[in-house]
Amino acid sequence: MVLILGRRLNREDSGVRDSPAVKRKVFEVDPKNLSGHDDAYDFCSGGLHGEGILQAFNEFRDNRLFTDVVICVEGRQFHCHRAVLSACSSYFRAMFCNDHRESREMLVEINGILAEAMETFLQYVYTGRAKITTHNVQYLFETSSLFQIFPLRDACAKFLEEQLDPCNCLGIRRFADTHSLKQLASRCRTFTLQNFMEVAQHEEFLDLRKEELEEYIASDELTIGKEETVFEAAMRWVYHCTTDRKPMLKDLLQHVRLPLLHPNYFVQTVEGDQLIQVDPECYQLLHEARRYHVLGNEMMSPRTRPRRSTGFSEVIVVVGGCERVGGFNLPYTECYDPVTGEWKSLAKLPEFTKSEYAVCALRNDILVSGGRINSRDVWMYNSQLNLWIRVASLNKGRWRHKMGVLLGKVYAVGGYDGQCRLSSMECYDSFSNRWTEVAPMKEAVSSPATASCVGKLFVIGGGPDDYNCSDKVSGHHRSSSQYLVICSYIKMPKHSRQTERTHGGLRLRVYTEPAN
């Protein structure tokens, strides 16, 4: 039978009649399958063709057919095809295609890898598939990196990332750093920070280098329930090898936020630790924590900032106030978190009907004193309990006064008692819950401003009567109870002396009256 392929001719055009003795069979061709020519058809079998060839080559390898090189690893021989190895790996392409000794020899020995890893590697080269396990992943990664098979190397890295656990994340992080796997190293670091409490209980943690441990315990991203966890982890690491690690104690404790430890824990556990007691370099850190327990936010350092995971954050608290229309006093106490941008309601202010009271923050609590109604009452907001508690009353009832905090004590300054303005001041000690009279100001004022700085409490401005405002600034020094009157910026004497001093990172400019 003869197959004639071509266009179908019109009988009238051809002038040829069909003969009963000769029959022609014509294949119909779909116009959609024509590509550029009326009589051509592009055919593609897709990936099946390549897979078929690889399968055939793998069978050749198993049966040692057409193999032209033998790779020897740990004394074990693997019969392979140079063409297949060169097609998959630039390492072998450089070995076989250049004028190297291996390009002419039948037996090529490769050192530094395991025979098991080589077998899995060749399985991938000839089939495109490899079985990655926890047992072979490290060696298979190193082998694929050596032979520059990057898809297999990346698959090993992905497998390691999925196997992260508190017992192995530190070892995988070190492996990732060794092989410059930035994504895997970053994932290990994040996992360790998020699971630090569990990670610190495993043996890998005790093998950390000092720099590695410092990186973790210094991070604000460290996820912990309380700072005591960090201290215990650091001390466990030191005690694991006391002789070598004892000199590193101070450097580690600099990253532990000792001021945020519970006072009882600090006294009993931290100060009672034998290594800390005999290390004079730790005294400054201990002193800082003690001062913070007394002074609160007056004493700031990098170690007084809570970690994000603790749930503590610095907020702005709004107490009381009145409605815009009608002027009715409001009982609400609310706080604003600048980080999240959210407002949160706190416990309502007792006796909110009063007005013109004073408010200040003492450590992590809030005090409200005086006011037009019940002018001697003082309330303290306990932030841990979210509760207002009545504390010792003022000795002198007052409103339109101000409160300031100096070295852990609260000072109620000036104000009005309903008949006259006050020059008196009172000092509150939260530990004894008592108000004590201190030296009065030289001028009675109401509604002044107060600020503490360089160990002094400054009283600024205020009203000495109903018609004038004071331009004076009074400074109260707690230890001597003496006041310093300095000229305001408004009425500067022409020949006054100007001095500058630096304290706490702030540059202060103090103007004093010229000596007579």
mmCIF file of N, CA and C in Angstrom, residues 27 53 62 85 94-95 127 151 170 173 193 209 238 270 286 317 320 339 351 362 387 404 418 421 427 473 483 511:
data_model
loop_
_atom_site.group_PDB
_atom_site.id
_atom_site.type_symbol
_atom_site.label_atom_id
_atom_site.label_comp_id
_atom_site.label_asym_id
_atom_site.label_seq_id
_atom_site.Cartn_x
_atom_site.Cartn_y
_atom_site.Cartn_z
ATOM 1 N N PHE A 27 -4.083 11.268 4.439
ATOM 2 C CA PHE A 27 -4.213 11.637 5.853
ATOM 3 C C PHE A 27 -4.711 13.064 5.961
ATOM 4 N N ILE A 53 15.198 8.930 28.814
ATOM 5 C CA ILE A 53 16.633 8.795 28.566
ATOM 6 C C ILE A 53 17.385 8.582 29.870
ATOM 7 N N ASP A 62 23.417 0.598 36.188
ATOM 8 C CA ASP A 62 23.247 -0.594 37.017
ATOM 9 C C ASP A 62 23.868 -1.824 36.376
ATOM 10 N N LEU A 85 27.480 12.856 34.144
ATOM 11 C CA LEU A 85 28.034 13.624 35.251
ATOM 12 C C LEU A 85 28.341 15.061 34.828
ATOM 13 N N ALA A 94 34.230 20.452 34.572
ATOM 14 C CA ALA A 94 35.592 20.991 34.591
ATOM 15 C C ALA A 94 36.624 19.871 34.689
ATOM 16 N N MET A 95 36.275 18.790 35.391
ATOM 17 C CA MET A 95 37.214 17.673 35.558
ATOM 18 C C MET A 95 37.427 16.908 34.253
ATOM 19 N N THR A 127 18.286 10.038 38.292
ATOM 20 C CA THR A 127 16.819 9.921 38.351
ATOM 21 C C THR A 127 16.125 11.241 38.693
ATOM 22 N N PRO A 151 20.201 22.594 43.299
ATOM 23 C CA PRO A 151 18.839 22.188 43.703
ATOM 24 C C PRO A 151 18.841 21.176 44.847
ATOM 25 N N LEU A 170 20.642 25.041 67.755
ATOM 26 C CA LEU A 170 21.946 25.696 67.887
ATOM 27 C C LEU A 170 22.993 25.018 67.002
ATOM 28 N N ARG A 173 22.274 25.986 63.456
ATOM 29 C CA ARG A 173 22.708 27.368 63.233
ATOM 30 C C ARG A 173 24.212 27.427 62.965
ATOM 31 N N LEU A 193 15.453 32.308 69.611
ATOM 32 C CA LEU A 193 14.929 33.429 70.390
ATOM 33 C C LEU A 193 13.500 33.163 70.849
ATOM 34 N N ARG A 209 29.569 29.342 72.260
ATOM 35 C CA ARG A 209 30.667 30.268 72.531
ATOM 36 C C ARG A 209 30.113 31.514 73.229
ATOM 37 N N VAL A 238 27.819 29.420 82.803
ATOM 38 C CA VAL A 238 29.074 29.726 83.500
ATOM 39 C C VAL A 238 29.480 28.558 84.386
ATOM 40 N N VAL A 270 20.448 36.383 93.286
ATOM 41 C CA VAL A 270 21.535 37.067 92.577
ATOM 42 C C VAL A 270 22.626 37.492 93.553
ATOM 43 N N LEU A 286 25.128 45.322 90.248
ATOM 44 C CA LEU A 286 24.253 45.093 91.398
ATOM 45 C C LEU A 286 23.765 46.421 91.961
ATOM 46 N N VAL A 317 -0.354 57.541 80.227
ATOM 47 C CA VAL A 317 -1.576 57.357 81.010
ATOM 48 C C VAL A 317 -2.290 58.697 81.156
ATOM 49 N N GLY A 320 -8.474 61.041 84.579
ATOM 50 C CA GLY A 320 -9.553 61.993 84.818
ATOM 51 C C GLY A 320 -9.782 62.937 83.656
ATOM 52 N N VAL A 339 3.667 52.099 70.596
ATOM 53 C CA VAL A 339 4.160 51.067 69.692
ATOM 54 C C VAL A 339 3.010 50.454 68.899
ATOM 55 N N GLU A 351 -13.340 58.893 93.597
ATOM 56 C CA GLU A 351 -13.598 60.290 93.930
ATOM 57 C C GLU A 351 -13.300 61.209 92.751
ATOM 58 N N LEU A 362 5.327 57.317 90.175
ATOM 59 C CA LEU A 362 6.357 56.871 91.111
ATOM 60 C C LEU A 362 6.701 55.426 90.776
ATOM 61 N N LEU A 387 -5.453 48.553 90.169
ATOM 62 C CA LEU A 387 -6.322 48.882 91.287
ATOM 63 C C LEU A 387 -5.861 50.191 91.926
ATOM 64 N N GLY A 404 6.218 66.261 92.217
ATOM 65 C CA GLY A 404 7.409 65.844 91.491
ATOM 66 C C GLY A 404 8.102 64.716 92.225
ATOM 67 N N GLY A 418 -7.889 77.096 99.622
ATOM 68 C CA GLY A 418 -9.224 77.699 99.687
ATOM 69 C C GLY A 418 -9.207 79.098 100.247
ATOM 70 N N ARG A 421 -2.585 81.053 98.956
ATOM 71 C CA ARG A 421 -1.612 80.215 98.268
ATOM 72 C C ARG A 421 -0.564 79.729 99.255
ATOM 73 N N CYS A 427 6.883 65.712 101.619
ATOM 74 C CA CYS A 427 7.622 64.618 100.980
ATOM 75 C C CYS A 427 6.993 63.287 101.392
ATOM 76 N N VAL A 473 12.533 80.475 89.287
ATOM 77 C CA VAL A 473 12.719 79.031 89.346
ATOM 78 C C VAL A 473 13.391 78.696 90.663
ATOM 79 N N TYR A 483 17.195 75.885 99.117
ATOM 80 C CA TYR A 483 16.678 76.290 97.822
ATOM 81 C C TYR A 483 17.640 77.225 97.133
ATOM 82 N N TYR A 511 21.791 79.525 84.623
ATOM 83 C CA TYR A 511 22.126 80.936 84.764
ATOM 84 C C TYR A 511 22.025 81.307 86.238
#
